[in-house]
Coordinates of C-alpha atoms and ligand atoms in Angstrom, one line a residue:
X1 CA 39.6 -31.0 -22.1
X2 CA 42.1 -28.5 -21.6
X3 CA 44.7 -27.6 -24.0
X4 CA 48.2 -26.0 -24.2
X5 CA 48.5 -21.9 -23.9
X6 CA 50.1 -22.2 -27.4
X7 CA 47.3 -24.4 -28.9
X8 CA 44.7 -21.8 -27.0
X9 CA 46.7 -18.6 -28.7
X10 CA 45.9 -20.3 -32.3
X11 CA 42.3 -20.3 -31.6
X12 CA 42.0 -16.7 -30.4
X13 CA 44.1 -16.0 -33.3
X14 CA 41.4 -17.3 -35.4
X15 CA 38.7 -15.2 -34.4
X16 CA 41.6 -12.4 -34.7
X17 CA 42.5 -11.6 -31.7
X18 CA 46.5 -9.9 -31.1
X19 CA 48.2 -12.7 -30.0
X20 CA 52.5 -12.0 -30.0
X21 CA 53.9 -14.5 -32.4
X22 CA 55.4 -17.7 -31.1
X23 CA 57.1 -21.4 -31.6
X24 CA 56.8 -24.7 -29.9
X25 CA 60.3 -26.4 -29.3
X26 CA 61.1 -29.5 -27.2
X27 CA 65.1 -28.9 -26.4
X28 CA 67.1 -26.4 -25.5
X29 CA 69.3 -26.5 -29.0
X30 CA 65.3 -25.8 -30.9
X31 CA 64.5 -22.8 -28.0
X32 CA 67.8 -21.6 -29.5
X33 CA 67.0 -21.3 -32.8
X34 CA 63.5 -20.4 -32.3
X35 CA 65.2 -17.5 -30.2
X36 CA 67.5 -16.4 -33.3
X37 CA 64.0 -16.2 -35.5
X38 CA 62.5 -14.1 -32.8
X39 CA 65.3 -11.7 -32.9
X40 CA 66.2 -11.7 -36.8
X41 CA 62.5 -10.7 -36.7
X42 CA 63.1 -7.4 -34.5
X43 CA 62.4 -8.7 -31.6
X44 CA 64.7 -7.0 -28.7
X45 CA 64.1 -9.9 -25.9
X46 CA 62.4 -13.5 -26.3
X47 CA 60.5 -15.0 -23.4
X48 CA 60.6 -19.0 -23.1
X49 CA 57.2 -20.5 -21.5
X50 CA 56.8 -23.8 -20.2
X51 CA 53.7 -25.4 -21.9
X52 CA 51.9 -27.2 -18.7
X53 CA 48.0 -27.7 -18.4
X54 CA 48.8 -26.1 -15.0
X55 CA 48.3 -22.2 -13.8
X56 CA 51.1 -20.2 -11.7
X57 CA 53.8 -21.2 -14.6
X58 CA 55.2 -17.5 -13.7
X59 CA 55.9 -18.2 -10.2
X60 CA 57.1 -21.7 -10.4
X61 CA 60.4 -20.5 -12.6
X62 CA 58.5 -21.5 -16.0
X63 CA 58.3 -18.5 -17.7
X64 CA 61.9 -16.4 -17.9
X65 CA 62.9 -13.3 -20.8
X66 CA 66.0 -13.7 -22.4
X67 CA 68.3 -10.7 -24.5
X68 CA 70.2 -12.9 -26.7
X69 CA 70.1 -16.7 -28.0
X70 CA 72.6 -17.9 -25.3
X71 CA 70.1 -16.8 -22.7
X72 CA 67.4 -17.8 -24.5
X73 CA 69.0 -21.4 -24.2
X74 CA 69.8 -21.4 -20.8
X75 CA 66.1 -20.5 -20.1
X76 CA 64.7 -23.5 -22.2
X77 CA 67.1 -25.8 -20.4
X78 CA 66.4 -24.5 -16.7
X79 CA 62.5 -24.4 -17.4
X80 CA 63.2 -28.3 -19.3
X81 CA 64.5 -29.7 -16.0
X82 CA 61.3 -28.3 -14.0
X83 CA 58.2 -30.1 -12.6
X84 CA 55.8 -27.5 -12.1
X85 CA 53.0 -28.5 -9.5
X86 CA 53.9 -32.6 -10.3
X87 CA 54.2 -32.1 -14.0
X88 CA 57.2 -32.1 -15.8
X89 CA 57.6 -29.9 -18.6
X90 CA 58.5 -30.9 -22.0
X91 CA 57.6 -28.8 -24.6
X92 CA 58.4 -24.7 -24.6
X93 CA 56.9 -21.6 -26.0
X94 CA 59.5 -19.3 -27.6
X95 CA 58.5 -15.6 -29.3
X96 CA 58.8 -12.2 -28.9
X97 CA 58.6 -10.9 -25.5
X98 CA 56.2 -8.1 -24.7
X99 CA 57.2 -4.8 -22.9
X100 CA 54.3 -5.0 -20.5
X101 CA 52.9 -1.4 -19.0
X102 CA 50.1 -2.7 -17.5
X103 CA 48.4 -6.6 -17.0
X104 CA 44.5 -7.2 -16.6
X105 CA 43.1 -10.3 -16.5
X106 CA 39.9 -10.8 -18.9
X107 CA 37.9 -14.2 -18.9
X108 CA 34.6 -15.5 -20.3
X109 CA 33.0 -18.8 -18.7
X110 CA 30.0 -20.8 -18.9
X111 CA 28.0 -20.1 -16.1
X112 CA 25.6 -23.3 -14.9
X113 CA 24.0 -21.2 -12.6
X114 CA 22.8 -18.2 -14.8
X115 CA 22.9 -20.3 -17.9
X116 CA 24.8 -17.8 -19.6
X117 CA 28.2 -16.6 -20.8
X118 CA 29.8 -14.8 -17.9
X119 CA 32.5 -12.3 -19.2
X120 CA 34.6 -11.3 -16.3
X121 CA 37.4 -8.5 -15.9
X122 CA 40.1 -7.2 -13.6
X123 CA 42.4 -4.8 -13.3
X124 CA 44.0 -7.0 -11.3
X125 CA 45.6 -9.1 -14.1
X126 CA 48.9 -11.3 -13.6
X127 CA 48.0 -13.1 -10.7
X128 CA 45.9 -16.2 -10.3
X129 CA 42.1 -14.9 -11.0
X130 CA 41.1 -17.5 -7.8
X131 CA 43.1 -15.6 -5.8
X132 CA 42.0 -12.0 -6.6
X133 CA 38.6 -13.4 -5.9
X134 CA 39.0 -14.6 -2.2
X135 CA 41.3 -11.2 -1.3
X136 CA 39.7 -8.6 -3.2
X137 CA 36.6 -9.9 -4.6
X138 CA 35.0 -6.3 -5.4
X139 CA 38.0 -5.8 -7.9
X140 CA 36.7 -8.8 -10.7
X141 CA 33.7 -7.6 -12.3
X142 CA 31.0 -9.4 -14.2
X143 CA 28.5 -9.4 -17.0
X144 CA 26.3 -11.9 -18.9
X145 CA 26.5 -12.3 -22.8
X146 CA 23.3 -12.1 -24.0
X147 CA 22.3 -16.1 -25.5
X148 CA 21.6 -14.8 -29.0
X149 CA 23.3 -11.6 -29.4
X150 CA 26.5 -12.5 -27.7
X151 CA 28.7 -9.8 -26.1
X152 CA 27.2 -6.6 -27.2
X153 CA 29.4 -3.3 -27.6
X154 CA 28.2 -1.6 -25.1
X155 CA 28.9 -4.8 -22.3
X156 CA 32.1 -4.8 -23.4
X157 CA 32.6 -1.1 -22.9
X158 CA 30.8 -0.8 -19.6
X159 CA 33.8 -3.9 -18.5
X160 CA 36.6 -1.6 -20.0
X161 CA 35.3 1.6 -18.0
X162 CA 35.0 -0.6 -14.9
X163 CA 38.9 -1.8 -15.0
X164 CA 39.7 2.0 -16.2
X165 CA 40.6 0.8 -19.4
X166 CA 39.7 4.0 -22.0
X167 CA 41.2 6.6 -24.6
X168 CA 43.2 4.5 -27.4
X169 CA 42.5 1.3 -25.6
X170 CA 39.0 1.1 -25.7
X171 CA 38.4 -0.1 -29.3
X172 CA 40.9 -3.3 -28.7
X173 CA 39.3 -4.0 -24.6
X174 CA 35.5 -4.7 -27.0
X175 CA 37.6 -6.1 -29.7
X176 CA 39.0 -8.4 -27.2
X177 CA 36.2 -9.1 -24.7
X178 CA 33.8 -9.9 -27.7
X179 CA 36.5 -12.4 -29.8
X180 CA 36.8 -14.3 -26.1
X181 CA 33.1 -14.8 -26.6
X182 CA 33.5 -15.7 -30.3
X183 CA 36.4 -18.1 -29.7
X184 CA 34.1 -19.7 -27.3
X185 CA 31.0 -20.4 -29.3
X186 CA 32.9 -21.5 -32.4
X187 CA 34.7 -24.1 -30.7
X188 CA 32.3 -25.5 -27.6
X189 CA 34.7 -23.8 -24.5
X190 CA 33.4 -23.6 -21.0
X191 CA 36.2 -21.2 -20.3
X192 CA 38.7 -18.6 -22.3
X193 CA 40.9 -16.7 -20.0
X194 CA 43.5 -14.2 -21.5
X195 CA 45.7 -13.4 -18.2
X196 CA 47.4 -11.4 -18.6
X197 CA 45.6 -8.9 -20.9
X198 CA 48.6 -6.6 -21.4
X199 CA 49.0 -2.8 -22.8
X200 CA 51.9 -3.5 -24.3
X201 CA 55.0 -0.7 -25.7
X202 CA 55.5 -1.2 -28.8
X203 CA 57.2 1.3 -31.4
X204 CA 55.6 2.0 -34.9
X205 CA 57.1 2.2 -38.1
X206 CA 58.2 5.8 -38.1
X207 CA 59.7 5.0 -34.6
X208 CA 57.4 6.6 -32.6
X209 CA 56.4 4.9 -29.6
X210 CA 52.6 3.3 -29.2
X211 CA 50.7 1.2 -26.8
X212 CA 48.0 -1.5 -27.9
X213 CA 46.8 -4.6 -25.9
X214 CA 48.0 -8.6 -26.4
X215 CA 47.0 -11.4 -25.3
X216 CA 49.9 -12.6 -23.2
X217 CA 48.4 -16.0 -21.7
X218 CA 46.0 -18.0 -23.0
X219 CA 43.9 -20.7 -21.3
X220 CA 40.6 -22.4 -22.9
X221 CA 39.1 -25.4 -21.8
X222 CA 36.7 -27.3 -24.2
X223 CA 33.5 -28.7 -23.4
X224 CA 34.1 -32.8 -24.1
X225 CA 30.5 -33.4 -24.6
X226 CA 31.0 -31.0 -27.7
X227 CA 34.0 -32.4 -28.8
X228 CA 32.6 -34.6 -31.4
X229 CA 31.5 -30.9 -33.2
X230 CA 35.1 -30.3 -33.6
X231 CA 37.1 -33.4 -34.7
X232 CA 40.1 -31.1 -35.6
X233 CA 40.3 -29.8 -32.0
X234 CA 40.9 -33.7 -30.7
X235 CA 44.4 -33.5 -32.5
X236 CA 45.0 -30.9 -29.5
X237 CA 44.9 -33.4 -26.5
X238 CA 47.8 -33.3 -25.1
X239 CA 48.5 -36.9 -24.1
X240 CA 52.1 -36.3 -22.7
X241 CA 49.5 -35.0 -19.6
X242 CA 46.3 -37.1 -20.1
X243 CA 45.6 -39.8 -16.8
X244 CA 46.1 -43.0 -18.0
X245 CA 43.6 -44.3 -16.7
X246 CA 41.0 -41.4 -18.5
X247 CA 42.9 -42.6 -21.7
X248 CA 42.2 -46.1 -21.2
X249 CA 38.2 -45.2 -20.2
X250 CA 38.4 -43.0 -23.6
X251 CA 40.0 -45.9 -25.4
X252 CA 37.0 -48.6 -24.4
X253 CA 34.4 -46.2 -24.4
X254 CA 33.7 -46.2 -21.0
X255 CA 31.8 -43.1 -19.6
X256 CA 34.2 -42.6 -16.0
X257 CA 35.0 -40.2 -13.7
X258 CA 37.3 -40.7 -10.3
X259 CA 35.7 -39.8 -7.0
X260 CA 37.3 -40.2 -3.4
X261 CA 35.5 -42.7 -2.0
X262 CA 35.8 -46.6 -1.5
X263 CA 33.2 -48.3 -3.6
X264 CA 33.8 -48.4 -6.8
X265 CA 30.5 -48.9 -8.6
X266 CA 30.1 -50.3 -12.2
X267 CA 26.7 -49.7 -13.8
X268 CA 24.9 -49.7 -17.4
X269 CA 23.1 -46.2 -17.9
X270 CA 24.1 -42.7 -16.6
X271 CA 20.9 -42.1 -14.9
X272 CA 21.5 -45.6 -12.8
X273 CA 24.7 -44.6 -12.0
X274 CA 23.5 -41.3 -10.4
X275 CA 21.3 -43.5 -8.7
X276 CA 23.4 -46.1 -7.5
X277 CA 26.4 -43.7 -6.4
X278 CA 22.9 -42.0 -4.1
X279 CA 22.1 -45.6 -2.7
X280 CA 25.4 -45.9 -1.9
X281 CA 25.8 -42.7 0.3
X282 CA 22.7 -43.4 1.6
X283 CA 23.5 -46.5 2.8
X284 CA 27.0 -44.9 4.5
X285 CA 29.2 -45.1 1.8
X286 CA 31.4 -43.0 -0.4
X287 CA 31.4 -44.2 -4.4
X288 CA 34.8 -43.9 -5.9
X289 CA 33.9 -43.4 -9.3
X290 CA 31.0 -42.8 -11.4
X291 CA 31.2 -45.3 -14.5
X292 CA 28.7 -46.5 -16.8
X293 CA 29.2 -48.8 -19.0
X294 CA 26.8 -47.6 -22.2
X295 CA 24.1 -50.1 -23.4
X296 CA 24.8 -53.7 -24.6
X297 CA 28.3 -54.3 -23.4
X298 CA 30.1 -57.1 -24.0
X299 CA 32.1 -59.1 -21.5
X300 CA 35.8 -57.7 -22.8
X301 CA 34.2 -54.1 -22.1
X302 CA 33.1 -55.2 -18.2
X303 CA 36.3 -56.5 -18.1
X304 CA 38.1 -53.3 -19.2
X305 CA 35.6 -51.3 -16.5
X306 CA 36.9 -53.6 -13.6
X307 CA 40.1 -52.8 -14.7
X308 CA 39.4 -48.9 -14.7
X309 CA 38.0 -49.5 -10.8
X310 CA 40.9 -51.5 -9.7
X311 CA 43.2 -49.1 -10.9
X312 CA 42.6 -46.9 -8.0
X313 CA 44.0 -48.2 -4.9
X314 CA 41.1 -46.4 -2.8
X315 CA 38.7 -49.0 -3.7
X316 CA 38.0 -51.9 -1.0
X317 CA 34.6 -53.3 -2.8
X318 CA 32.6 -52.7 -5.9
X319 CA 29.1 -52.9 -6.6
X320 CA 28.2 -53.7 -9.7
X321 CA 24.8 -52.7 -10.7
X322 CA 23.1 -54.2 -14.1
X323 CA 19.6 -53.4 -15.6
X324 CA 19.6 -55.8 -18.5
X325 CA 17.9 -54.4 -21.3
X326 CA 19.7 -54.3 -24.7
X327 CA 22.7 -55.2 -22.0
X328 CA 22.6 -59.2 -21.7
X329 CA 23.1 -60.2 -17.9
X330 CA 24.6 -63.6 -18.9
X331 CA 27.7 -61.5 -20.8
X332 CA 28.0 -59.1 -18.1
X333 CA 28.5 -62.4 -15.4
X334 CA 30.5 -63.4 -17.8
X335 CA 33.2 -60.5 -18.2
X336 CA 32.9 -60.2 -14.6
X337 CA 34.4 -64.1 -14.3
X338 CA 36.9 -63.1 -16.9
X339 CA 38.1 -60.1 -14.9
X340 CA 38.3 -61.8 -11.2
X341 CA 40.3 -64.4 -12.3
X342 CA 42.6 -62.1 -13.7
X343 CA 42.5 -59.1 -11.4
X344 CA 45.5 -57.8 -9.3
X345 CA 43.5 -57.7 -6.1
X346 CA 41.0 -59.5 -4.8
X347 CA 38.5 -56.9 -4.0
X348 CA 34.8 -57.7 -2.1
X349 CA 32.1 -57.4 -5.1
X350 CA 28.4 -57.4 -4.5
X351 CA 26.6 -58.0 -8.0
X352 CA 23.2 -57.0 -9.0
X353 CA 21.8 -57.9 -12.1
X354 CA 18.3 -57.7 -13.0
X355 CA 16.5 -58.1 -16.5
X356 CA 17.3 -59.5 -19.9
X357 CA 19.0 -62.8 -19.0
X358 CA 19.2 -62.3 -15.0
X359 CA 18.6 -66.1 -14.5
X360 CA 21.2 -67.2 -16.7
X361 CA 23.2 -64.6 -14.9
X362 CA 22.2 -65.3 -11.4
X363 CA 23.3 -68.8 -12.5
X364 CA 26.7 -68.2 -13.5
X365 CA 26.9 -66.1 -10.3
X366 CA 26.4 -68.3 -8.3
X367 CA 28.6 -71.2 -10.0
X368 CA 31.2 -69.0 -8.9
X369 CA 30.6 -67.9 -5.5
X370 CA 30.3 -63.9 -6.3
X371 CA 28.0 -62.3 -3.5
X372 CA 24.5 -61.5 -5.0
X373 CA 21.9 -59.2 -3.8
X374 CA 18.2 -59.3 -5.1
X375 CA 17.1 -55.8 -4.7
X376 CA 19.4 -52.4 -5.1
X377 CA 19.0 -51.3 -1.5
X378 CA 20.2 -54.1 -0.4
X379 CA 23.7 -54.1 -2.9
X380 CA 24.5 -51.0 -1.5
X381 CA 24.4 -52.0 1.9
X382 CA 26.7 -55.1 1.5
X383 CA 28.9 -53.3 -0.6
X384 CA 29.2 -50.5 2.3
X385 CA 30.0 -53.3 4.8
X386 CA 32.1 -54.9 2.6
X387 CA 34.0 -51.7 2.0
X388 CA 33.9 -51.1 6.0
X389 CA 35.4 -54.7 6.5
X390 CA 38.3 -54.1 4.4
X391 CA 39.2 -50.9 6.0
X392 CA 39.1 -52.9 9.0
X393 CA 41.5 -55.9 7.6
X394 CA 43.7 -54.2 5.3
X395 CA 43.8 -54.4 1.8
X396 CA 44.4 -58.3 0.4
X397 CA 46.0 -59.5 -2.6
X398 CA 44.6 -62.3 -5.2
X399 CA 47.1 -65.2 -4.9
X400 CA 45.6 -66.3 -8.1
X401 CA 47.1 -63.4 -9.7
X402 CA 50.1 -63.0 -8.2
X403 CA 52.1 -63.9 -10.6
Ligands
GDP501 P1 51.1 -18.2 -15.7 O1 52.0 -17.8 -14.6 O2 51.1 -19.7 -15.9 O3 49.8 -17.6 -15.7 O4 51.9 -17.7 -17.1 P2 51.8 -16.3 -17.8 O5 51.9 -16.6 -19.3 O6 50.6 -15.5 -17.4 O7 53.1 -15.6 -17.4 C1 53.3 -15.1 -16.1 C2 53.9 -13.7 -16.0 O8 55.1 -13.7 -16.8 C3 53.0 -12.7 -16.6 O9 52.0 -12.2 -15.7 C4 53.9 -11.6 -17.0 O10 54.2 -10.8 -15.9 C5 55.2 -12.4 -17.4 N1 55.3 -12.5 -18.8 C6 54.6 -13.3 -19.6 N2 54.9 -13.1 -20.9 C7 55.7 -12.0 -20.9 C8 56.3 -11.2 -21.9 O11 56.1 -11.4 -23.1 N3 57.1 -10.2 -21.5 C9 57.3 -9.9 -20.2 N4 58.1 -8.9 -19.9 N5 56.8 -10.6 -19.2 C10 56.0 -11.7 -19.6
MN502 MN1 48.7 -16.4 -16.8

């Protein structure tokens, strides 16, 4: 799940980390006032951020500086009337802006590979980290937290010498590098990225001027698997950007995830799913989703999967692939009835279902003229042909449904 730059800032400000102070407005009229706070507060210009789940904000025209409240309003409504990469922007970051020396980019994600906590730095900071790595991948280096230990000083040291980062500075890069860690073991991230990393100009009390790093940007994506550690975090979805149709999968409890092929497969278990979306390559095709169903589902819940699968207009056949155990066979026929005569387009289905009530199912099946197939092999191949036939056609539409 990934979550707003302003929402990430709070939880590196948790763990301490400098973050520049900021508000969340929706209008134009509230960037305003925000702006007026910012500069009661000493601030001498404001910046107003678009708050996006997308990168590249900068480029697109979503993040502007302003030297007064007028400006300041202007911005808000300019960067308001914005899509940025398909998404329109609704909600605004308003603070202090920072007098920026000098931008690094500083990340921490969690490595499959290595199995570790990957801490990565660049003194190439400001632009899009995916970037620097395909021009100028010698410029991003990397380290590993240790499992237990987590960052250690010295890591984090050895990453500040590498960007050149030393003298005054050095104390805040560890500071820093280790909190990214911090922030992502105390909430279940798989990625923290601060980028920009800025030395910032800042002037001290007896008006003397100084230099310290901020956190400019912040990006954290959480680990959904963990999510249920962290019930305060779910308040942070953003649902102005969630996919419907993940909403809906969320709201019935079904386990899917959108592929790009044409057969949409429906299964019980995540291990048979893996399976089945195999079979189906194997036999030619390309799955369009991966979805199971959990154990013992009910006929509304097969209904509300077939919904999920018709949703996406890629699909030209399903296969739907049952190993009754606590699941009942009979209900799973049964939501599958419920759903066909209901559905807005009349898509070839190939059903297998074996185990707890598969003759009861097989029987109500058949009562209804839904293609069967006895062994999983051969599903997948009649869904594949199936799939190939209705590229070949066109797509049809379910008169019965039509309505
Ligand atoms: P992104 O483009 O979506 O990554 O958004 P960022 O928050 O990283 O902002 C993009 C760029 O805007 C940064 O790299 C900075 O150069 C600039 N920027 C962001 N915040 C400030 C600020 O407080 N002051 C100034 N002067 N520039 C800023
Ligand atoms: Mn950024």
């Amino acid at each position: 799940m990934k979550i707003q730059e302003a929402d990430a800032k709070s939880l590196l400000l948790a763990q301490g980390l400098p973050v520049p102070a900021w508000e969340v407005v929706r209008s134009a009229p509230e960037a305003r006032a925000a702006a007026e706070r910012a500069f009661a507060a000493g601030a001498s210009l404001v910046v107003v951020k678009a708050q996006v789940l997308v990168g590249g904000r900068g480029k697109a025209g979503g993040v502007k500086v302003a030297a007064d409240a007028g400006a300041a309003e202007a911005a808000a409504k300019a960067i308001l009337a914005l899509e940025i990469k398909g998404i329109p922007v609704r909600k605004l970051l308003v603070g202090p802006a920072a007098d920026i020396a000098r931008e690094y980019y500083l990340g921490a994600i969690l490595d499959r590979v290595s199995r570790r906590i990957v801490v990565m730095a660049s003194a190439e900071g400001g632009v899009e980290i995916e970037e620097v790595a395909k021009v100028n991948p010698g410029a991003i280096h990397r380290l590993e937290a240790h499992p237990h230990l987590g960052l250690l000083d010295w890591q984090a040291r050895q990453l500040a010498f590498a960007v050149g980062l030393g003298g005054p500075h050095l104390r805040d890069f560890v500071q820093v590098a280790k909190g990214l860690v911090a922030t992502m073991l105390a909430n279940d991230a798989d990625l923290v990225e601060v980028n920009p990393l800025a030395i910032v100009r800042e002037t001290a009390a007896d008006g003397s001027p100084v230099e310290r790093l901020a956190c400019l940007d912040a990006k954290i994506t959480l680990d959904d698997s963990a999510l249920f550690r962290h019930p305060a975090l779910e308040a942070l979805r953003d649902l102005d950007e969630e996919d419907p149709v993940d909403r809906q999968a969320r709201d019935e409890g079904i386990n899917f995830i959108k592929l790009d092929g044409s057969i949409g497969c429906m299964v019980n278990g995540a291990g048979l799913a893996m399976t089945t979306m195999d079979l189906v390559k194997r036999a030619g095709g390309e799955p369009a989703n991966f979805l199971d169903i959990g154990g013992g589902a009910r006929a509304d819940k097969v209904a509300a999967a077939m919904r999920l699968i018709l949703a996406d207009p890629q699909v030209t056949a399903i296969l739907v692939n049952i190993f009754g155990g606590i699941t009942r066979g009979d209900e799973v026929a049964r939501g599958l009835i419920e759903a066909r005569a209901v559905q807005a387009r009349d898509v070839p289905m190939v059903v297998r279902i074996v185990g707890t009530n598969a003759e009861e199912a097989a029987a109500l099946l058949e009562a209804n003229h839904f293609a069967t197939a006895s062994s999983l092999d051969d599903a997948a191949a009649k869904a594949v042909a199936a799939a190939g036939a209705a590229a070949r056609t066109g797509p049809l539409t379910n008169p019965a449904a039509d309505r």
